[in-house]
CSV table of C-alpha atoms and ligand atoms in Angstrom, one decimal:
chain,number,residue,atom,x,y,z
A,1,UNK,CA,0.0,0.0,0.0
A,2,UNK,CA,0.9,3.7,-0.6
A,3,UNK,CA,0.8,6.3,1.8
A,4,UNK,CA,2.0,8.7,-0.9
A,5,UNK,CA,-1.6,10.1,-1.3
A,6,UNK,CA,-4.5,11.2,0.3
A,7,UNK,CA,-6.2,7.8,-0.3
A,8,UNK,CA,-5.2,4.6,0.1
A,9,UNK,CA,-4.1,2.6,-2.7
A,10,UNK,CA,-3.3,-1.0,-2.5
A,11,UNK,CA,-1.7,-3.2,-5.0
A,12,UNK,CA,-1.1,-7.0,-5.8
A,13,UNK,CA,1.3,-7.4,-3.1
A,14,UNK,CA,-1.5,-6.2,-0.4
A,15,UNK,CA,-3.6,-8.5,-1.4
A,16,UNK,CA,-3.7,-12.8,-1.6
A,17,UNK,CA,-6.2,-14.5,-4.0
A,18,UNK,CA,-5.8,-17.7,-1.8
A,19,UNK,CA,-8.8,-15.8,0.5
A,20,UNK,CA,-11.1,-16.6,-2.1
A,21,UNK,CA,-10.0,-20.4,-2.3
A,22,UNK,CA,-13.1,-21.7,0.1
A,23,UNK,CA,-15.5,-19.5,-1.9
A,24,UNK,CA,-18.0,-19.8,-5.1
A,25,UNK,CA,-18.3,-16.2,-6.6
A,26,UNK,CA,-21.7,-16.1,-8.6
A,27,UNK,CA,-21.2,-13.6,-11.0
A,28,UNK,CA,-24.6,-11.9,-11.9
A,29,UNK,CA,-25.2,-10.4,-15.6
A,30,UNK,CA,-22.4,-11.2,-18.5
A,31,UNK,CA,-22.3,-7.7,-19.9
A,32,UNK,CA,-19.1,-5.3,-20.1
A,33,UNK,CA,-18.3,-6.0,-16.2
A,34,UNK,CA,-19.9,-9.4,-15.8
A,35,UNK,CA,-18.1,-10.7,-18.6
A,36,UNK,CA,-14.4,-9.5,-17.8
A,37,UNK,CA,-15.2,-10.3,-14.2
A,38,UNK,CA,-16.3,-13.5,-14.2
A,39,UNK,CA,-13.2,-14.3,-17.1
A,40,UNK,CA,-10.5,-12.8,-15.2
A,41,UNK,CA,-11.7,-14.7,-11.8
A,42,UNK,CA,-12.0,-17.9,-13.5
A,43,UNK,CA,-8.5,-17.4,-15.4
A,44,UNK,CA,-7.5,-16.1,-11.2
A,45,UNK,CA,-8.6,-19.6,-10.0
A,46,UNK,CA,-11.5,-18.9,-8.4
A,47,UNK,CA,-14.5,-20.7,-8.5
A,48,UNK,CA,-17.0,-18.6,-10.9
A,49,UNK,CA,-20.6,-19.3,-11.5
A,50,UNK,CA,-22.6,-16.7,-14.0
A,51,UNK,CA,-26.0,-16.0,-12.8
A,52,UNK,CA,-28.2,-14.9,-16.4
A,53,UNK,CA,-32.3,-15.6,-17.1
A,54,UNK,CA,-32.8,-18.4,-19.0
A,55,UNK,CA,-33.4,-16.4,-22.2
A,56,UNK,CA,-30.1,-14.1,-21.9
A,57,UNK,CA,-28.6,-13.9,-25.3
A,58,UNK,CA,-25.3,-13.8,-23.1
A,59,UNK,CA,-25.8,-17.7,-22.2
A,60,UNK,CA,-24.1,-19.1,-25.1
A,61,UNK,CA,-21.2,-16.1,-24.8
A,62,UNK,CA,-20.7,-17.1,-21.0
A,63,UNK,CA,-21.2,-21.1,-21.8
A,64,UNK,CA,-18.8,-21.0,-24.7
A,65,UNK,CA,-16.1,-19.4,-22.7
A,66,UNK,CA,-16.0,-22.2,-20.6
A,67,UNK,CA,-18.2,-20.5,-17.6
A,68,UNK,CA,-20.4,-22.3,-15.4
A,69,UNK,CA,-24.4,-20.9,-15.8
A,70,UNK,CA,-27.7,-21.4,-14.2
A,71,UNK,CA,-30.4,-18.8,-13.2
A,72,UNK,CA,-29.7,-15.6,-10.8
A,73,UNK,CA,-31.2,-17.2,-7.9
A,74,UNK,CA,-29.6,-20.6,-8.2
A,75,UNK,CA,-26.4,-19.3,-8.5
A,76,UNK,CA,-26.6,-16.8,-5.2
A,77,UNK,CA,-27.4,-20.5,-3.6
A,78,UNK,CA,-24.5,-21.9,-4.8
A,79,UNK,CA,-22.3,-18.9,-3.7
A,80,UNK,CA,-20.5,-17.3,-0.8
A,81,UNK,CA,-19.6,-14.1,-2.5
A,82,UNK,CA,-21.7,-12.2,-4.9
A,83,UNK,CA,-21.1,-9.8,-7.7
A,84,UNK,CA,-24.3,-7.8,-8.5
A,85,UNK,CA,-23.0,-7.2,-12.3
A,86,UNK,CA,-26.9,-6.5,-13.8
A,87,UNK,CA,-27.5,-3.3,-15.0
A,88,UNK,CA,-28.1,-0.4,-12.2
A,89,UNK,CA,-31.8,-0.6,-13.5
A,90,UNK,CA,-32.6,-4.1,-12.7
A,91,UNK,CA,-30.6,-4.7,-9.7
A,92,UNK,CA,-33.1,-3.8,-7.1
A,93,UNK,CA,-35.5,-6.1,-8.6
A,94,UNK,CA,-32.9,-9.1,-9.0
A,95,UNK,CA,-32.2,-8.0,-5.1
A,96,UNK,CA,-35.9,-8.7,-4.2
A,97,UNK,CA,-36.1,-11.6,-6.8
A,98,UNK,CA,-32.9,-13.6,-6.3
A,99,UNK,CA,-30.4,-12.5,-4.3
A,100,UNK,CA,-32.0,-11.7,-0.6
A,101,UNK,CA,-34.0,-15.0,-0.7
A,102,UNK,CA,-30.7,-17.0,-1.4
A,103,UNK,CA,-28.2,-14.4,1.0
A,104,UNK,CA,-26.7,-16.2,4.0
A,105,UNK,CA,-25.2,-14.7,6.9
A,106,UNK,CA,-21.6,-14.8,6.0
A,107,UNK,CA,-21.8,-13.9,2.4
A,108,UNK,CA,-20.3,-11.0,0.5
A,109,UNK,CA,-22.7,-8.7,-1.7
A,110,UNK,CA,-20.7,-6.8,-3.6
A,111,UNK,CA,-21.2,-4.2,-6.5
A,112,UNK,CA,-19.2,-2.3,-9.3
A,113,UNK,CA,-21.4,0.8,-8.7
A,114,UNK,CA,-22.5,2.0,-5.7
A,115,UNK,CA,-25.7,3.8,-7.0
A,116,UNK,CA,-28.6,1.4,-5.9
A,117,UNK,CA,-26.7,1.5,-2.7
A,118,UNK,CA,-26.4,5.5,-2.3
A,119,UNK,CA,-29.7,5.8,-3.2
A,120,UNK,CA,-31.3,3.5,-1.2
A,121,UNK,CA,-32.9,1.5,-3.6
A,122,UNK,CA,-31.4,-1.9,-2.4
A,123,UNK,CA,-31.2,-2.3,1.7
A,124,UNK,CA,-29.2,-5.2,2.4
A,125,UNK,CA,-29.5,-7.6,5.8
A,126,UNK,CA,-27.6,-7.4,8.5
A,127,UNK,CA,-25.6,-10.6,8.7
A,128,UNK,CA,-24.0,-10.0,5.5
A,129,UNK,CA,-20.5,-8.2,4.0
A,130,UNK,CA,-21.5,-5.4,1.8
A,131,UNK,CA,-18.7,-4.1,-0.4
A,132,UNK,CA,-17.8,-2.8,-3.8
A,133,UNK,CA,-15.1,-3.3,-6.2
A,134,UNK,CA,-15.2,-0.4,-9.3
A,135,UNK,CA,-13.0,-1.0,-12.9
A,136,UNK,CA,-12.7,2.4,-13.8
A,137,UNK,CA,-12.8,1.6,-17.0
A,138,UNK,CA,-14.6,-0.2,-19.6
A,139,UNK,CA,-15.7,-3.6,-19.2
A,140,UNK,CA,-14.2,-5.0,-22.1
A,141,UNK,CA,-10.9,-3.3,-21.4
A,142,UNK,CA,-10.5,-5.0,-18.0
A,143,UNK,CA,-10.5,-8.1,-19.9
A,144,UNK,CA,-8.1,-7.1,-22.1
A,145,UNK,CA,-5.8,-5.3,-19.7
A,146,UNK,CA,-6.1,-8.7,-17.3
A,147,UNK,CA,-5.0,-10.4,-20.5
A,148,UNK,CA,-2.3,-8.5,-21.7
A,149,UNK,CA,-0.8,-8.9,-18.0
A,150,UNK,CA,-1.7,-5.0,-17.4
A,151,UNK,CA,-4.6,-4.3,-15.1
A,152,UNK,CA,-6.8,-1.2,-14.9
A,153,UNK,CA,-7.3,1.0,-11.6
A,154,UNK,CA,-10.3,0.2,-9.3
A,155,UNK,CA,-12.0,2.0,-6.4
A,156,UNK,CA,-12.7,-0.6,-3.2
A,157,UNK,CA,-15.6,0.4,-0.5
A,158,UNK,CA,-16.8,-1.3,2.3
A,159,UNK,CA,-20.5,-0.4,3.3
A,160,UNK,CA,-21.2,-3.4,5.5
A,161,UNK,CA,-18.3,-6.2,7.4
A,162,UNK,CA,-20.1,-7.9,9.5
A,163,UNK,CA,-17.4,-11.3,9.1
A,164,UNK,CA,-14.5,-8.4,9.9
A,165,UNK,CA,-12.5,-9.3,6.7
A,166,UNK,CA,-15.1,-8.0,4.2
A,167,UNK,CA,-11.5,-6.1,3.2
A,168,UNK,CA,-9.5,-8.7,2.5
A,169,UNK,CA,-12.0,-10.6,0.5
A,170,UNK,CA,-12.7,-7.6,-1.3
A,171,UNK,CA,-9.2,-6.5,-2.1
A,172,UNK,CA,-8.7,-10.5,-3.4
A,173,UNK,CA,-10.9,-9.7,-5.7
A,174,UNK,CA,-9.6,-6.6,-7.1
A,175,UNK,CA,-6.2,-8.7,-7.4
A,176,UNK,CA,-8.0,-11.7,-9.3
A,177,UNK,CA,-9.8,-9.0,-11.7
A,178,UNK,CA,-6.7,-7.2,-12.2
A,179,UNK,CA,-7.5,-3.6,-10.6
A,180,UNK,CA,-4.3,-4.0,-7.7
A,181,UNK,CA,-2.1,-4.4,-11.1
A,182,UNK,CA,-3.0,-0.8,-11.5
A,183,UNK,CA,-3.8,0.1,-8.2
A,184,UNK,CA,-7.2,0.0,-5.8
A,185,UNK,CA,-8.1,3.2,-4.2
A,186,UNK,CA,-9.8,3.2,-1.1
A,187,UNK,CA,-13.4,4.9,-1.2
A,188,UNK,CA,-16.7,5.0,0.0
A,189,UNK,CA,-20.1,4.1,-1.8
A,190,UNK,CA,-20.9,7.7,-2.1
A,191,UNK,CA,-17.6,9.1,-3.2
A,192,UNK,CA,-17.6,6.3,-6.2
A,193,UNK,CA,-21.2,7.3,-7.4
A,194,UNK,CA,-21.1,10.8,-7.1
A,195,UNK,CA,-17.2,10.6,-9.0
A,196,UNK,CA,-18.4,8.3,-11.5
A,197,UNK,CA,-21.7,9.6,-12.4
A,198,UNK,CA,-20.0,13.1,-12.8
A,199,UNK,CA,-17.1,12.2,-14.6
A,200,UNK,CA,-19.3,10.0,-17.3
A,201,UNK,CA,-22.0,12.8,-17.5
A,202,UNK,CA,-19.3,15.9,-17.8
A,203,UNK,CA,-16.2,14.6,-19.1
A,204,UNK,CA,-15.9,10.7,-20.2
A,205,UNK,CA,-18.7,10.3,-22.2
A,206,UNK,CA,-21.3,13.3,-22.3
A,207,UNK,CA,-19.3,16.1,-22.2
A,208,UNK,CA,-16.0,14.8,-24.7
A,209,UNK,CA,-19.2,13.5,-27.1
A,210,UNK,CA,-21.1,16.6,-27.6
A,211,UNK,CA,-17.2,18.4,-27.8
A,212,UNK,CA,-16.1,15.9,-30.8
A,213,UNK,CA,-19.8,16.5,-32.4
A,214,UNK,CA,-19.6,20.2,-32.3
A,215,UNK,CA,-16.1,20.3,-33.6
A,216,UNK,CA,-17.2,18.0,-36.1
A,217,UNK,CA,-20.3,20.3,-37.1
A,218,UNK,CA,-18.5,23.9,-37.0
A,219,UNK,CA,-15.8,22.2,-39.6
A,220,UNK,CA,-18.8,21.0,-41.8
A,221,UNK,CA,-21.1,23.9,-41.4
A,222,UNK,CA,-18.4,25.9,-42.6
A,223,UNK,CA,-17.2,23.6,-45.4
A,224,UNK,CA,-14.7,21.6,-44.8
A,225,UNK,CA,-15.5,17.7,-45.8
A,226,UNK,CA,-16.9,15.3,-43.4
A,227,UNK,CA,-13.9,13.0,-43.6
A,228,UNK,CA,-11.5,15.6,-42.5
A,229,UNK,CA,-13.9,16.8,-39.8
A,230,UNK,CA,-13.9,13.1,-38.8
A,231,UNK,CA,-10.4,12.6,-38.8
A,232,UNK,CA,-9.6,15.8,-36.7
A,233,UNK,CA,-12.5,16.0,-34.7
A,234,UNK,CA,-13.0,12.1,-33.5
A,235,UNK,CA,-10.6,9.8,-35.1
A,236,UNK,CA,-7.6,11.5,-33.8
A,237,UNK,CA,-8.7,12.3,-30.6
A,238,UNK,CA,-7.6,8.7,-29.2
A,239,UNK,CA,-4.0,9.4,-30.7
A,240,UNK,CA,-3.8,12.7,-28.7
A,241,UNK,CA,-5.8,10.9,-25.5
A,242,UNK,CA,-3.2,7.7,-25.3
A,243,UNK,CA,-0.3,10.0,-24.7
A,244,UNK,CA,-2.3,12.0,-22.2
A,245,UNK,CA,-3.1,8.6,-21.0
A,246,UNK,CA,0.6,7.3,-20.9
A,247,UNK,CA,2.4,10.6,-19.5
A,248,UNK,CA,-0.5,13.0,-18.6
A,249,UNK,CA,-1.4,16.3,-20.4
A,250,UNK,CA,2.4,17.7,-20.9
A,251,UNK,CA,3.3,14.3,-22.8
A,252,UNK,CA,1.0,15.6,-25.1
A,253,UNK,CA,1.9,19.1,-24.9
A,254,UNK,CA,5.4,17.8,-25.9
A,255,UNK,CA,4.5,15.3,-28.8
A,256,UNK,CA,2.3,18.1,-30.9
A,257,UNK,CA,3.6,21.2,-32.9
A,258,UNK,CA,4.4,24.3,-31.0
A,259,UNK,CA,1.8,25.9,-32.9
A,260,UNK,CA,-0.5,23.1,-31.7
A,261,UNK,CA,0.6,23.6,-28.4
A,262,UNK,CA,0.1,27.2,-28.8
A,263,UNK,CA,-3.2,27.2,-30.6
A,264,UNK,CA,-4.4,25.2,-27.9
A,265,UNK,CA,-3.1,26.8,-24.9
A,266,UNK,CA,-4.9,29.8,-25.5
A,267,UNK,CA,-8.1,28.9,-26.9
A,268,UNK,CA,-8.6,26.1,-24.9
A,269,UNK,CA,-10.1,28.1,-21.9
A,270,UNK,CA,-11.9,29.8,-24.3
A,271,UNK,CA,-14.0,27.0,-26.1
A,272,UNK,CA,-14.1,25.2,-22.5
A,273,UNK,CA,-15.0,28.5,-19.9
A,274,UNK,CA,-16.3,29.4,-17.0
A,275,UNK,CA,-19.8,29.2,-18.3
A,276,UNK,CA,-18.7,25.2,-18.5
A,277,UNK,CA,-17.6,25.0,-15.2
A,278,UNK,CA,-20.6,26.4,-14.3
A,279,UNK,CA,-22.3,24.0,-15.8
A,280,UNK,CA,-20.5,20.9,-14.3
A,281,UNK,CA,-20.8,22.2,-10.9
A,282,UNK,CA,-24.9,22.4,-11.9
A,283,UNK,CA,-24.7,18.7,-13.0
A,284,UNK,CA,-22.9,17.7,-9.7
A,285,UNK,CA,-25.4,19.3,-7.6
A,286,UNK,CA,-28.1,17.0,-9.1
A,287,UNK,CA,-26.1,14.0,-8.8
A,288,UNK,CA,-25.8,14.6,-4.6
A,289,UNK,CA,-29.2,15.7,-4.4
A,290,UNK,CA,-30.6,12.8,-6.0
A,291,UNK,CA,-32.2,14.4,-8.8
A,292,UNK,CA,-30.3,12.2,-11.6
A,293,UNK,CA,-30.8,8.7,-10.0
A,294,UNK,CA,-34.5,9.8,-9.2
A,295,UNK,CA,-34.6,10.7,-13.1
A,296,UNK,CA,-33.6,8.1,-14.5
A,297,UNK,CA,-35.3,5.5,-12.7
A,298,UNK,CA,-38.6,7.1,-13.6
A,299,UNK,CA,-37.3,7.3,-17.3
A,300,UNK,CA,-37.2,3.4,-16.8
A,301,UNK,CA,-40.2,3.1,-15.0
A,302,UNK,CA,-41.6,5.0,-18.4
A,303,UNK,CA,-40.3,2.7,-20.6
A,304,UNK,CA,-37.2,4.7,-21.6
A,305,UNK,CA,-38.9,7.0,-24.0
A,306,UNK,CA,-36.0,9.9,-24.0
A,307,UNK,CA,-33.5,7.2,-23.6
A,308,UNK,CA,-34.4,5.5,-27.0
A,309,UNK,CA,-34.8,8.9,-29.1
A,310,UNK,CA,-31.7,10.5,-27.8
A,311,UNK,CA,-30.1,7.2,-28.4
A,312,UNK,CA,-31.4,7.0,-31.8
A,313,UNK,CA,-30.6,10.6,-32.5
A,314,UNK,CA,-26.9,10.3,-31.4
A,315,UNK,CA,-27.1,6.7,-33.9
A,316,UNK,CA,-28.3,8.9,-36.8
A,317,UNK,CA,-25.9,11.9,-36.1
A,318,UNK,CA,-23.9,12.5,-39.7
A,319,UNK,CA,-20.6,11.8,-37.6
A,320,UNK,CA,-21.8,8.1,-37.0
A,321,UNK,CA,-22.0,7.0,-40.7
A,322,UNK,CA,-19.0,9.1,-41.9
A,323,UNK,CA,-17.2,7.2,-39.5
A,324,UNK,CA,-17.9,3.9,-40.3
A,325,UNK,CA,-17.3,4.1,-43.7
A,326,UNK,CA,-14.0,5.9,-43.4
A,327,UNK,CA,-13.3,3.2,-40.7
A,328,UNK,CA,-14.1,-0.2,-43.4
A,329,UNK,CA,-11.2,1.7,-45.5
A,330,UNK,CA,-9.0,1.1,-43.0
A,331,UNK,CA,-5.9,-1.2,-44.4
A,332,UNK,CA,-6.7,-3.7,-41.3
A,333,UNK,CA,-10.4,-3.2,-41.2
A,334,UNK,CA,-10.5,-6.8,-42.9
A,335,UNK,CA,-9.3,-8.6,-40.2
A,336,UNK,CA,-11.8,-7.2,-37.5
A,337,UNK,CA,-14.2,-9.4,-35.8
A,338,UNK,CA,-17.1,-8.1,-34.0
A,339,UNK,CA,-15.7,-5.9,-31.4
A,340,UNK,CA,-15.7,-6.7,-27.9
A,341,UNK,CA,-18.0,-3.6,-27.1
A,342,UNK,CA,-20.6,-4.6,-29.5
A,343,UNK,CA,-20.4,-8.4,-28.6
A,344,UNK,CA,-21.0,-7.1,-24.8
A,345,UNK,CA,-23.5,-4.2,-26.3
A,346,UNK,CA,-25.5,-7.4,-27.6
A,347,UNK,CA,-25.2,-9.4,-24.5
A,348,UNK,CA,-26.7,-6.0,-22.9
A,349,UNK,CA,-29.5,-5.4,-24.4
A,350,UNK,CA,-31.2,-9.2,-23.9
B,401,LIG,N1,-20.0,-0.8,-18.4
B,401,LIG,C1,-18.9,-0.5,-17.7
B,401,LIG,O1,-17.8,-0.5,-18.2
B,401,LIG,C2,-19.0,-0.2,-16.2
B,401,LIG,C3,-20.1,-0.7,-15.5
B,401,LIG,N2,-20.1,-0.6,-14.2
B,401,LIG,C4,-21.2,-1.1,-13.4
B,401,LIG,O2,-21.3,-2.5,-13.6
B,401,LIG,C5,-22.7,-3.0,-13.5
B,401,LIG,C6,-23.0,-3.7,-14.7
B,401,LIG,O3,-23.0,-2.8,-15.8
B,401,LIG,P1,-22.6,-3.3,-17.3
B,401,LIG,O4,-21.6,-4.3,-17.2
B,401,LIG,O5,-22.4,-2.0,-18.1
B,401,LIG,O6,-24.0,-4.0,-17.7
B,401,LIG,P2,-24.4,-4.5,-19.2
B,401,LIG,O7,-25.6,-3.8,-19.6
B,401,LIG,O8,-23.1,-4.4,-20.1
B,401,LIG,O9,-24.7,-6.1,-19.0
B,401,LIG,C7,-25.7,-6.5,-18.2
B,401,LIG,C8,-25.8,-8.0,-18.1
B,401,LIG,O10,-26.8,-8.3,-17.2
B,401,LIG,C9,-27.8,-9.2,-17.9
B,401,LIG,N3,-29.1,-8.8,-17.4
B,401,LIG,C10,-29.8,-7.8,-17.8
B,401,LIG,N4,-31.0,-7.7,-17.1
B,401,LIG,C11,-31.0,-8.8,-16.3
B,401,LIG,C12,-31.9,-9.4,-15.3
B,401,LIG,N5,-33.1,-8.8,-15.1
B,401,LIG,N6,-31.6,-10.5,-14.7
B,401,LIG,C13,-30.4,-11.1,-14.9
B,401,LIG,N7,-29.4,-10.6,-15.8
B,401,LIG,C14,-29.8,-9.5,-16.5
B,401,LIG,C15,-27.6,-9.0,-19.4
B,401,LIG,O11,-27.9,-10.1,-20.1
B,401,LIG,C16,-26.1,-8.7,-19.4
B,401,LIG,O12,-25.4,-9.9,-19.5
B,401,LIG,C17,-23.5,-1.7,-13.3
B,401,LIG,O13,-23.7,-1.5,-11.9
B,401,LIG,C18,-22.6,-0.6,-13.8
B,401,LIG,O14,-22.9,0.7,-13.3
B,401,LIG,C19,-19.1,-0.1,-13.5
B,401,LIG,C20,-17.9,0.4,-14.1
B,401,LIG,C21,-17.9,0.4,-15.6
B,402,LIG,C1,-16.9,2.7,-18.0
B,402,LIG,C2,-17.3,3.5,-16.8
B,402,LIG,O1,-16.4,3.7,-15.9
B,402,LIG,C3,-18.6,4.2,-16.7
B,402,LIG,C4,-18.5,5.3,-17.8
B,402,LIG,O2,-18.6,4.8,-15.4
B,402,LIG,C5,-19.8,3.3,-16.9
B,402,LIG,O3,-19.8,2.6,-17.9
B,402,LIG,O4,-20.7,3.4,-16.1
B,403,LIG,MG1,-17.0,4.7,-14.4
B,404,LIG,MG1,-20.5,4.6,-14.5
């Protein structure tokens, strides 16, 4: 562990996947998480058991990777430690449906997200360890980190240890996933949701999304071809991010033109100002106040009507098609597969 920070931060040498020897970890839902989860335990040596319905399109994924599956319920039976890996909009109902009638003193529940937690929308029995272990990153990229012998970074909280080693079992975990590769900072339940929901609303995904697609349009709108608005605006964003992401911003500062690096240092704070700020600070205060959980579980007790036409929208944006094309051009583009994300985006939406 490293004291070097404000947090805590543990690694593979804090922690011993031998605690998880005696236990059965049902893995619920074979999505992004579920699916790296329940792969990087098993490849870990633990003992994995995926818990889907007996229609999930993921069944045959999960089976032909050499998993063990049965229902929800029957696998919480089965297990000592379990990972709630369903979407945030079912998991309260898989609570009431499968998991509490098959908890036992003793056992683990554990999450990825702490938002059914936070919010209230799942209250667990005393008796049992409540914890959560937190990729920050994208599912299918804690698989492939575990299997290019990287990891990614992970938060750990424990909201419940009632056996007194709810910690140790967690922070196995996080080893056999491949987080304390990386590193696993200490957090609480609140702290993760109110962090993650910010970061995928204002920077991650909302907020670098609706950057790339007005960069895109101004460049269009004022002439300039859609394929180089594409390659500028989107395409060469992850170029510019992986050195950000392998030596922070000044790594990129120092890979880029001067004029680049001037262009950017003064314009910057002007296309991203105060006003922006502003308006993170607005979205933050809805996430701690509930508003945004409280939203969108009503937009999924309605069916998801904004959901599916923003979704569509964003699916018929000019960006989206320009992109794909220019992307089957690609020298290499025969040799792709299905991706990962859309094989998990599939096992998602059964
Ligand atoms: N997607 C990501 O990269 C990240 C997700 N998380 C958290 O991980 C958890 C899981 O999210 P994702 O992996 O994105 O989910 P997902 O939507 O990718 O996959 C959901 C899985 O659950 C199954 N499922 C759906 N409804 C079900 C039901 N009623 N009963 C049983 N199985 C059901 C689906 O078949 C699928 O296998 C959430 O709490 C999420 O917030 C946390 C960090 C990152
Ligand atoms: C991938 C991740 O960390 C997110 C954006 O928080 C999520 O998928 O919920
Ligand atoms: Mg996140
Ligand atoms: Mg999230």
């Amino acid at each position: 562990m490293t004291d070097e920070f404000t947090t805590d931060i543990y690694y593979d040498d804090d922690a011993d996947v031998s605690t998880l020897d005696d236990e059965t970890v049902a893995v619920l839902g074979y999505g992004s998480q579920g699916h790296a989860h329940a792969l990087n335990l098993h490849d870990s040596g633990v003992d994995v058991v995926v818990g889907l319905r007996e229609d999930s399109a993921s069944r045959s994924a999960a089976e032909a990777d050499g998993l063990t599956v049965t229902t929800p319920a029957d696998a919480v039976s089965q297990a000592s430690y379990v990972s709630v890996l369903v979407p945030d909009t079912v998991q309260a109902d898989v609570y009431e449906n499968a998991i509490e009638p098959n908890l036992e003193a003793g056992d683990t529940l554990q999450f990825a997200h702490g938002l059914n937690i936070h919010y209230n929308q799942i209250q667990p029995p005393e008796g049992v360890d409540v914890t959560m272990v937190a990729p920050k990153s994208p599912g299918h990229l804690v698989r492939r980190n575990y299997e290019n012998d990287e990891g990614t970074p992970g938060l750990l909280a424990i909201y419940q240890d009632t056996t007194g080693d709810a910690q140790e079992r967690a922070l196995a975990y996080a080893k056999a996933i491949g987080c304390a590769r990386a590193g696993v900072i200490e957090t609480t339940f609140q702290e993760e949701v109110e962090s993650d929901l910010f970061g995928e609303q204002a920077v991650l995904c909302g907020g670098v999304t609706a950057l790339v697609k007005h960069g895109y349009e101004a460049l269009v709108d004022a002439g300039y071809s859609p394929e180089i608005a594409y390659f500028e605006c989107l395409n060469e964003l992850k170029l510019i991010v992986d050195l950000m992401y392998e030596g922070g911003n000044m790594e990129m500062w120092n890979s880029v033109s001067d004029t680049a690096e001037y262009g950017g240092l003064t314009r910057g704070d002007r296309i991203v100002d105060d006003h922006v700020r502003e308006n993170m600070d607005e979205v933050l205060e809805e996430i701690q106040n509930g508003e945004f959980t409280r939203e969108w579980i009503l937009e999924n007790q309605a069916g998801r009507p904004s959901y599916s036409q923003l979704r569509q929208a964003e699916q018929e944006h000019e960006i989206e098609d320009v992109g794909a094309r220019l992307r089957e051009l690609f020298a290499w583009a025969d040799d792709e597969t299905e991706t990962e994300a859309e094989s998990a985006e599939v096992a998602a939406d059964d």
